[in-house]
Tab-separated table of C-alpha atoms and ligand atoms in Angstrom:
chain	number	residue	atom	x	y	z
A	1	UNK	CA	-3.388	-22.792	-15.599
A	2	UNK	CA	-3.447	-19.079	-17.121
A	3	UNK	CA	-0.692	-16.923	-15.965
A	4	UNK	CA	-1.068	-13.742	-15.405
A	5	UNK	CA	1.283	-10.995	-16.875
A	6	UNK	CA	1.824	-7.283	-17.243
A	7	UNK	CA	4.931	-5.978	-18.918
A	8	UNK	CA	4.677	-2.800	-16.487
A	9	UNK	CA	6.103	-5.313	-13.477
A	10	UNK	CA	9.454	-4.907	-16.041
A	11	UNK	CA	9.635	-0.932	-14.665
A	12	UNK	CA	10.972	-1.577	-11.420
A	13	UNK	CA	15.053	-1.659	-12.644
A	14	UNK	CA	17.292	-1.180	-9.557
A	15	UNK	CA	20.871	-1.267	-10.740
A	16	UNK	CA	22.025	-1.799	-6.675
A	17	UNK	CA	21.244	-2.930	-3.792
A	18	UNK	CA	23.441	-1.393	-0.990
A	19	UNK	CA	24.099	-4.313	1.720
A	20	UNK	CA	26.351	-3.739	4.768
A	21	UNK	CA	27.131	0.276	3.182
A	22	UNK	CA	28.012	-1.044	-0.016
A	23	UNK	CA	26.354	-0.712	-3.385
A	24	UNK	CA	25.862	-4.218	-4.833
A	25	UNK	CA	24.391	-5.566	-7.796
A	26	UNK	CA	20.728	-6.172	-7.819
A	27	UNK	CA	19.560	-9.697	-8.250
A	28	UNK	CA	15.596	-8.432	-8.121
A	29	UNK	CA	15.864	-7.666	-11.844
A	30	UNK	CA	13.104	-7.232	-14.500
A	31	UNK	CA	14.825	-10.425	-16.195
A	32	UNK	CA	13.607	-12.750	-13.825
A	33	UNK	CA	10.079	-11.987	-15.023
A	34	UNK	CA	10.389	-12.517	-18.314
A	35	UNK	CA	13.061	-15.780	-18.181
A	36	UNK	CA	10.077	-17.024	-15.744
A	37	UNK	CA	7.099	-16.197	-18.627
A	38	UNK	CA	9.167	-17.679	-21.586
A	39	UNK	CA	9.513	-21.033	-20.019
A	40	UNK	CA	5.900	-21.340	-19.682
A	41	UNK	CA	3.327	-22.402	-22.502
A	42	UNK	CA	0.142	-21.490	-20.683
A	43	UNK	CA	-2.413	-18.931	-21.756
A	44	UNK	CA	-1.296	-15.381	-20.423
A	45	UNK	CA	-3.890	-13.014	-19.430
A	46	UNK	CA	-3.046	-8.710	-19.018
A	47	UNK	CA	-3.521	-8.133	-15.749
A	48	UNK	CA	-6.910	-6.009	-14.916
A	49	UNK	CA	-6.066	-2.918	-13.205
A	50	UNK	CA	-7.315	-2.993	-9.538
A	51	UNK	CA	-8.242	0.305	-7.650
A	52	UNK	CA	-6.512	0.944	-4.624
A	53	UNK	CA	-9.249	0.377	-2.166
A	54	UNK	CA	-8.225	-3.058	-2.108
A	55	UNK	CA	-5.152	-2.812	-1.252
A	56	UNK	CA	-6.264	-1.318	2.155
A	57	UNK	CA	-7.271	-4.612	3.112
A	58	UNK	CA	-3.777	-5.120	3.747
A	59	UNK	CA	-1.613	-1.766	3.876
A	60	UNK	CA	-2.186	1.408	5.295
A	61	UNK	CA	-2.819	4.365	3.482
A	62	UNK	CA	0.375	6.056	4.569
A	63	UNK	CA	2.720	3.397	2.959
A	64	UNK	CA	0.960	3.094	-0.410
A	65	UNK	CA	1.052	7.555	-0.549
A	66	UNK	CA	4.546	7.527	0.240
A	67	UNK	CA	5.464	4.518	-2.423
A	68	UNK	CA	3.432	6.374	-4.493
A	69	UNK	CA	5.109	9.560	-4.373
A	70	UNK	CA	8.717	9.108	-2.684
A	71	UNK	CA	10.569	8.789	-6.598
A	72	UNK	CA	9.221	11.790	-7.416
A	73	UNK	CA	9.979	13.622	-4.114
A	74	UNK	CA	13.572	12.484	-3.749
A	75	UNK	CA	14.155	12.967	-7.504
A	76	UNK	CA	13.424	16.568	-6.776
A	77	UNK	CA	15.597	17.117	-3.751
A	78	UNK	CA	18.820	16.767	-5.742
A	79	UNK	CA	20.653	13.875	-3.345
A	80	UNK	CA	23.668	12.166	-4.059
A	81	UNK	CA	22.224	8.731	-4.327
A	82	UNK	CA	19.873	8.252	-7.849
A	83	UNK	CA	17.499	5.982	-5.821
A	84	UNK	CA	15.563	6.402	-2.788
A	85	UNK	CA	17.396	4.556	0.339
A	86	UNK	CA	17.117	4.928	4.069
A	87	UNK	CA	19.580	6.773	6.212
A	88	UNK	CA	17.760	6.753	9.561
A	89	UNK	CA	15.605	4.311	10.746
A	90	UNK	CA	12.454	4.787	12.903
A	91	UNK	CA	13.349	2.455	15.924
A	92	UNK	CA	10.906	1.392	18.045
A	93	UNK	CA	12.853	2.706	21.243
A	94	UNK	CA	13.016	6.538	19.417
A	95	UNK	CA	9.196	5.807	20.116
A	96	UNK	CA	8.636	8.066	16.744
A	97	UNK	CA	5.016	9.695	16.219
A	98	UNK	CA	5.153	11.229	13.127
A	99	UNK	CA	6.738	11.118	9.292
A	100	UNK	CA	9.685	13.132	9.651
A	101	UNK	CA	9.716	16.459	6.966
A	102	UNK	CA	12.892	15.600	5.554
A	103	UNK	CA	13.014	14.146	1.678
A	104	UNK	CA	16.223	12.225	2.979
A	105	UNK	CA	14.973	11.167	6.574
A	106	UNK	CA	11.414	9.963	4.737
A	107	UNK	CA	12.390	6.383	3.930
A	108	UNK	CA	13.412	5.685	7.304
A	109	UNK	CA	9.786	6.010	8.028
A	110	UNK	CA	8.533	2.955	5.764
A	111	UNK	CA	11.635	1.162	5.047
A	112	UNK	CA	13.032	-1.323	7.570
A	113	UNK	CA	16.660	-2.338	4.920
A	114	UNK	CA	18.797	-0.332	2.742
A	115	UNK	CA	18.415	-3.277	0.092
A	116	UNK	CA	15.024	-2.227	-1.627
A	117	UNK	CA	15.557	0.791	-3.434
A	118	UNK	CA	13.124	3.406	-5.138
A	119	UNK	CA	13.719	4.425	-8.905
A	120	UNK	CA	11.332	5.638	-11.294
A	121	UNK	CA	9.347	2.820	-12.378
A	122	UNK	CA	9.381	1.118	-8.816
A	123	UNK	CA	5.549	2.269	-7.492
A	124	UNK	CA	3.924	1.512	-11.251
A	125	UNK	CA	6.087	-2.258	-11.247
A	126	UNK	CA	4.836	-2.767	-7.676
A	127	UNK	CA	1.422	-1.806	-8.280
A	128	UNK	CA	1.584	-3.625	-11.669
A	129	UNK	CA	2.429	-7.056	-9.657
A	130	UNK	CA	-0.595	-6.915	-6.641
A	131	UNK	CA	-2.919	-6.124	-10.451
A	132	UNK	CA	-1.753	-9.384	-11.202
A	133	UNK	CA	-2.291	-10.901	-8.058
A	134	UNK	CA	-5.680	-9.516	-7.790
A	135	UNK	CA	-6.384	-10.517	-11.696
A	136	UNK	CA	-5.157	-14.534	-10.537
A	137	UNK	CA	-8.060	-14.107	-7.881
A	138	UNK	CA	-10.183	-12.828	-9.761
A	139	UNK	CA	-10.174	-15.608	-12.555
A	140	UNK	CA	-10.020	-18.245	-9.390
A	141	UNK	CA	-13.421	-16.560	-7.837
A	142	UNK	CA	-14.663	-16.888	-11.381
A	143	UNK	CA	-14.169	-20.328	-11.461
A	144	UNK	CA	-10.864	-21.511	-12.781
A	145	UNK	CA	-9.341	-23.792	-10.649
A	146	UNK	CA	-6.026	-22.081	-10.613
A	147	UNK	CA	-3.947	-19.066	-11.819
A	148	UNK	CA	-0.410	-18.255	-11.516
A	149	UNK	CA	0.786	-14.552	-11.184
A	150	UNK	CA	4.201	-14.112	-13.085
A	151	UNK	CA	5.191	-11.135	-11.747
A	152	UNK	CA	7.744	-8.855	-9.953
A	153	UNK	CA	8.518	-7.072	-7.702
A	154	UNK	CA	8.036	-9.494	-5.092
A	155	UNK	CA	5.847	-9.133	-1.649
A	156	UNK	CA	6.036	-11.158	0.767
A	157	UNK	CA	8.536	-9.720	3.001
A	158	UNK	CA	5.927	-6.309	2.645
A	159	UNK	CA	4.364	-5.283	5.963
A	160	UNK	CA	1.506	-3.674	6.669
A	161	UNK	CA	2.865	-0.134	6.775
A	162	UNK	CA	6.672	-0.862	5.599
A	163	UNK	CA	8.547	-1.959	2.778
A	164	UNK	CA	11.753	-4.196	2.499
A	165	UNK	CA	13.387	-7.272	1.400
A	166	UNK	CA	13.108	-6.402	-2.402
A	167	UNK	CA	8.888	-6.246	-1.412
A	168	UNK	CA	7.287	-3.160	-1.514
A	169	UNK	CA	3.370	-4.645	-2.258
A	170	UNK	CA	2.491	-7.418	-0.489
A	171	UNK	CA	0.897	-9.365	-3.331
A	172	UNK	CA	0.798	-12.680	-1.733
A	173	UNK	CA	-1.507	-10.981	1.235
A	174	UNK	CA	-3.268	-8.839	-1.269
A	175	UNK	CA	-4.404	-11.967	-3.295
A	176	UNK	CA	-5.719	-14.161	0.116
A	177	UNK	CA	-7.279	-11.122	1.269
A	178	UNK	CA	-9.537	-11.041	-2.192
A	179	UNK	CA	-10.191	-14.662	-1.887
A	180	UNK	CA	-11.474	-14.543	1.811
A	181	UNK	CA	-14.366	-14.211	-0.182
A	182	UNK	CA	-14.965	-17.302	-0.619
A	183	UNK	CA	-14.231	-18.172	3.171
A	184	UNK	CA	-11.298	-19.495	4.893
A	185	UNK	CA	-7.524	-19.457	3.158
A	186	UNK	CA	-4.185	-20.357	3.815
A	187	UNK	CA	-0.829	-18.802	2.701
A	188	UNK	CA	1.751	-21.350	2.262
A	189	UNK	CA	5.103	-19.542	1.369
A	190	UNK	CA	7.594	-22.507	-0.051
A	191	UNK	CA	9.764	-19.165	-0.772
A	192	UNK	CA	13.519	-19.898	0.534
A	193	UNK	CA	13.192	-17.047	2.974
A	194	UNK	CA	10.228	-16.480	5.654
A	195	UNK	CA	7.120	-15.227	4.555
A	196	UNK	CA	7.398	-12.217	7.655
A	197	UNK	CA	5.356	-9.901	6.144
A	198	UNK	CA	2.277	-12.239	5.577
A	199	UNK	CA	2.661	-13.492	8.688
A	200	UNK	CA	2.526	-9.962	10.386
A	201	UNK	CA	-0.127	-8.731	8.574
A	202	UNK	CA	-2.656	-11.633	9.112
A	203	UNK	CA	-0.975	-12.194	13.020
A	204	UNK	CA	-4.602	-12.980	15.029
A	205	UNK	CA	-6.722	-13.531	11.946
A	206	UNK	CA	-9.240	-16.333	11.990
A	207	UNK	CA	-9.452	-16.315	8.007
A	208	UNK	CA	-6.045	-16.594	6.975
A	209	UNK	CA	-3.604	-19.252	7.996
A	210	UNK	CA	-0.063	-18.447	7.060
A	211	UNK	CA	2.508	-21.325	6.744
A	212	UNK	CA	6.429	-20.595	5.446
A	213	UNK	CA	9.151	-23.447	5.116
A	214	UNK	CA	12.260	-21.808	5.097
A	215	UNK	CA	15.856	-21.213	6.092
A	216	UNK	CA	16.237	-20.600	9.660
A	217	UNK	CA	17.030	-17.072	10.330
A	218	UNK	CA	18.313	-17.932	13.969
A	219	UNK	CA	21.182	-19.453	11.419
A	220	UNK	CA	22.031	-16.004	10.339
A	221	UNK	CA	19.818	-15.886	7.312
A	222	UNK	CA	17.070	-12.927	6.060
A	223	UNK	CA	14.708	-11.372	7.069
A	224	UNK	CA	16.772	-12.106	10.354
A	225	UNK	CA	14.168	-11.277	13.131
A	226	UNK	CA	11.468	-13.238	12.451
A	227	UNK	CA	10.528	-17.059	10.952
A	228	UNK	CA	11.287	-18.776	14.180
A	229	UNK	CA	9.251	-21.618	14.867
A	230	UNK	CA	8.267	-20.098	18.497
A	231	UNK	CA	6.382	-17.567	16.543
A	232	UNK	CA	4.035	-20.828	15.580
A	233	UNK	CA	0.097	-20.029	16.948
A	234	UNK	CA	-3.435	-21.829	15.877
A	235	UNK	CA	-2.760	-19.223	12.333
A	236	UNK	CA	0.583	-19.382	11.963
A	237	UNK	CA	3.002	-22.150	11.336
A	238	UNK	CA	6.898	-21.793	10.451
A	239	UNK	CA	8.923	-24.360	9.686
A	240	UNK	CA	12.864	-23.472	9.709
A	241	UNK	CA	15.017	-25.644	7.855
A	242	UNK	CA	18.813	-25.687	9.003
A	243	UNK	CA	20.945	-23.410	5.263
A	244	UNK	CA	22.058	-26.761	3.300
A	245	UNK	CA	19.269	-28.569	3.921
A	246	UNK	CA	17.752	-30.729	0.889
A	247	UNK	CA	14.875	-32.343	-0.967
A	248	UNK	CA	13.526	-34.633	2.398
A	249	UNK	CA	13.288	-31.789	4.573
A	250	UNK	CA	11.603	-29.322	2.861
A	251	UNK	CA	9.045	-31.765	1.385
A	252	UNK	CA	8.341	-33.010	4.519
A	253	UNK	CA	8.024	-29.927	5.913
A	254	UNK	CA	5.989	-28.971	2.527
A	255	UNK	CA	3.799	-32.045	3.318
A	256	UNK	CA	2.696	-30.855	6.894
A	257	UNK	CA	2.305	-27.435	5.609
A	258	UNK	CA	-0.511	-29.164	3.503
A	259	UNK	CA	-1.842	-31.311	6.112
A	260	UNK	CA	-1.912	-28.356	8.224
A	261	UNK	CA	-4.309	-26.045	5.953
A	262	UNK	CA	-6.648	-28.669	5.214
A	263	UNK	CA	-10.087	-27.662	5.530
A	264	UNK	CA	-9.563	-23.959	4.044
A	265	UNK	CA	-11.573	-23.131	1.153
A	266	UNK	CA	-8.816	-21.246	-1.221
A	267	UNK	CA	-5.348	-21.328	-1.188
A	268	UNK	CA	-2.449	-18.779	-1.717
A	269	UNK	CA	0.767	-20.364	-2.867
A	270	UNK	CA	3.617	-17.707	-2.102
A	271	UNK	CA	5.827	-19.467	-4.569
A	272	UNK	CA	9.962	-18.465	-4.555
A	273	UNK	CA	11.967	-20.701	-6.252
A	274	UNK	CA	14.737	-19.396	-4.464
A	275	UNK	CA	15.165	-22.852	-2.501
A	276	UNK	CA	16.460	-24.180	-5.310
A	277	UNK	CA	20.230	-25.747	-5.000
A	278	UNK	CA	22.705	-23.142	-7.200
A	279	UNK	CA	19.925	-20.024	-5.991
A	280	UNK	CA	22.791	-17.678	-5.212
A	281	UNK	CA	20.545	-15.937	-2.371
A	282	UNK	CA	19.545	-19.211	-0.726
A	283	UNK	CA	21.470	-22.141	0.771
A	284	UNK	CA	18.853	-24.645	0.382
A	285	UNK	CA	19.938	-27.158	-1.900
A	286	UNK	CA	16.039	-28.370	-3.339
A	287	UNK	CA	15.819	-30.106	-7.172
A	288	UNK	CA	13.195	-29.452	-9.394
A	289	UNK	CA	12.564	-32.998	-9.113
A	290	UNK	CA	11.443	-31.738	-5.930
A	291	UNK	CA	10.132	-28.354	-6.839
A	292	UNK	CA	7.155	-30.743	-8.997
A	293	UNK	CA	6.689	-33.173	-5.968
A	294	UNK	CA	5.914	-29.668	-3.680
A	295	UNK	CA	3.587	-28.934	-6.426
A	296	UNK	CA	1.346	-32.248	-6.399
A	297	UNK	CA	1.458	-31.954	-2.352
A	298	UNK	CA	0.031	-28.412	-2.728
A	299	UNK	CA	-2.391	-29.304	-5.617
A	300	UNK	CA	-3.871	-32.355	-3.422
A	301	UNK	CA	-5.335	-29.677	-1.288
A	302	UNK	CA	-8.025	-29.347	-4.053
A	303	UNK	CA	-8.859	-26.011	-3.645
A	304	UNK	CA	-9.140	-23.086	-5.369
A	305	UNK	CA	-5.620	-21.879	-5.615
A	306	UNK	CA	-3.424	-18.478	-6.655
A	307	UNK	CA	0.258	-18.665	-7.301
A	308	UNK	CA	2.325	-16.175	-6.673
A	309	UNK	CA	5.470	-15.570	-7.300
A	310	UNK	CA	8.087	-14.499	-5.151
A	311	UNK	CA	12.089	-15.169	-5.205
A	312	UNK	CA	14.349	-16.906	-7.329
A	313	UNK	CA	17.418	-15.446	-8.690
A	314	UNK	CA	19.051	-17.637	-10.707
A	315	UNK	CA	18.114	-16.473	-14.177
A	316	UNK	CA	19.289	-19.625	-15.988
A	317	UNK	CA	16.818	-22.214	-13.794
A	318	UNK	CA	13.701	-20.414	-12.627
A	319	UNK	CA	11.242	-20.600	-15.513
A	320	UNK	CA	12.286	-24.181	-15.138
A	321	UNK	CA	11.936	-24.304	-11.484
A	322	UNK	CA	7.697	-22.729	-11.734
A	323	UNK	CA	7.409	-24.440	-14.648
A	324	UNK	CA	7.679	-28.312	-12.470
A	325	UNK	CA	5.941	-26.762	-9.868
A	326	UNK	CA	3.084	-25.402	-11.496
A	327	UNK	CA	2.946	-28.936	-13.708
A	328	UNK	CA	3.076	-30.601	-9.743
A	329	UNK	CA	0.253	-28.153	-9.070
A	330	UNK	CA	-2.109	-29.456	-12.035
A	331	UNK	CA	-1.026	-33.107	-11.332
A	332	UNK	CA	-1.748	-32.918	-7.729
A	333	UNK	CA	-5.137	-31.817	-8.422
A	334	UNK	CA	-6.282	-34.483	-10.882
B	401	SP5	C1	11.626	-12.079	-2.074
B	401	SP5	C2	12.961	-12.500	-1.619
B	401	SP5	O1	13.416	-13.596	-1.922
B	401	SP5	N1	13.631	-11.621	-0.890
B	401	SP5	C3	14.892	-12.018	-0.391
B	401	SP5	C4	15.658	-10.893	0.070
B	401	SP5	C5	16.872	-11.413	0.759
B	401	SP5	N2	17.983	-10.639	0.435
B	401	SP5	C6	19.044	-10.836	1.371
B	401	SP5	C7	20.274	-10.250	0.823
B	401	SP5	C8	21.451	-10.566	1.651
B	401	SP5	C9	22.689	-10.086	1.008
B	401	SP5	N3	22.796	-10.488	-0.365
B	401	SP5	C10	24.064	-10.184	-0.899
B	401	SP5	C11	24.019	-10.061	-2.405
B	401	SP5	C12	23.809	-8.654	-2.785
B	401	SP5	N4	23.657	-8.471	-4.193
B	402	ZN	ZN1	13.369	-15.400	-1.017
């Protein structure tokens, strides 16, 4: 299947990430993107540049101004920190009705961790990546059976109106929304964390089923509030999987994520690969072995299909990873 590249996805570089206070080192890097594109042999197509209309079929206008502009403002303001990161937050109890005027109190507004940082290149990378979603839709409306976006930053844990969990764009979202098109579509996120942001945005929608395997966050793992299985309605299914948990579980709960979107007439496949055993973000222990199978139980669904990806940090396996599961894809279909 074509994948879908642009080297401006490489632009978002943040050296940190600062978890519990502390500045640590960033494992959303612009290598992931190209150890994923080398790996595979398919026909790469520049993503199309998109205007952003579309994206307001998913996030407000506030968010994507502020990404936008928030480098450039905070650059200017002469803070200690290089990157933009929260100090306050805009709790729901402060019962906050307005972006506060403060370069420094700004983020607070949008961002909901101080893990996803703001440099330079962040808004063009992030905007680069939902181009390539929207480009894998595009050649998928026009006929192909499948595309894959290889791309970066990632989106699903994107909201509607907020940014976090390395996601600023929520490309996964953006895609389904351009293929609702063509009627119905499900989201299936096989990323190792829940797919939160997806599931927020399309909470209540008829058109968009969103379905997430994951680690259980009620076992202390991101994005930590939501991905329960209570959250489950007629659009929504989650399916937590207990951290150490291994190839049977998670394609069985794969399988029923399948089962459970038949009858929708495209398909979104929120694809991390951070499930994978040795994924040092993730304690899922899945084998590409099982990473292919996933694939074929996705591809059986027969139906016009995007890929996107998502996580996957382990530099050394995850062109590997995408590469079984998109071959799984392909054979699943035949
Ligand atoms: C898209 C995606 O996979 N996002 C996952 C974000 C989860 N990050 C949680 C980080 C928890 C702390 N990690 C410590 C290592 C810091 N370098
Ligand atoms: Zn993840």
């Amino acid at each position: 299947m074509p994948v879908v590249w642009s080297d401006r996805c490489l632009l978002h570089d943040p050296a940190a990430e600062i978890w519990v206070g502390t500045p640590t080192p960033a494992t959303e890097v612009p290598a992931r993107a190209t150890a994923i594109r080398d790996r595979l042999d398919a026909r790469v197509v520049d993503a199309q540049p998109h205007d952003d209309a579309v994206l307001l079929a998913v996030h407000d206008e506030a968010l994507l101004a502020y990404l936008a502009s928030a480098w450039k403002e905070w650059n200017g303001a002469e803070l200690p920190q290089e990157q933009v990161v929260p100090y306050v937050f805009a709790h729901r109890e402060l019962g906050a009705r307005r972006e506060p005027a403060a370069v420094w109190a700004r983020p607070g507004w949008f961002a909901y961790d101080t893990m996803t940082l703001i440099g330079p290149g962040t808004w063009e990378a992030a905007r680069a990546a939902a181009d390539a979603a929207l480009t894998a839709a595009d050649l998928v409306l026009g006929g192909e059976p499948a595309a894959y976006a290889c791309t970066r930053p990632p989106g699903h844990h994107a909201t509607r109106s907020a940014y976090g969990g390395s996601c600023y764009l929520n490309n996964a979202a953006i895609a389904a929304g351009a293929l609702t098109a063509a009627g119905p579509v499900a989201v299936l996120d096989v990323d190792a964390h829940h797919g939160n942001g997806t599931q927020e945005i399309f909470r209540g929608r008829e058109d968009v089923r969103t379905g997430s395997v994951h680690v259980d966050p009620g076992a202390g793992w991101f994005p930590h509030f939501l991905g329960f299985a209570d959250e489950s309605d007629g659009s929504n299914l989650n399916l937590p999987l207990a951290p150490g948990a291994a190839d049977e579980p998670w394609l069985e709960a794969v399988a029923e994520l399948v089962g459970w979107a038949h009858g929708v007439a495209g398909l979104v496949v929120a694809l991390g690969v951070d499930a994978a055993a040795g994924d040092p973000e993730s304690p899922l222990q899945v084998s590409g072995a099982a990473f292919r199978e996933s694939g074929r139980l996705l591809g059986s669904l027969g139906v016009p299909t995007v890929v996107v990806q998502e996580g996957g940090y382990d530099l050394a396996t995850i062109g590997a990873l995408v590469r079984e599961t998109l071959l799984g894809l392909e054979e699943g279909r035949a």
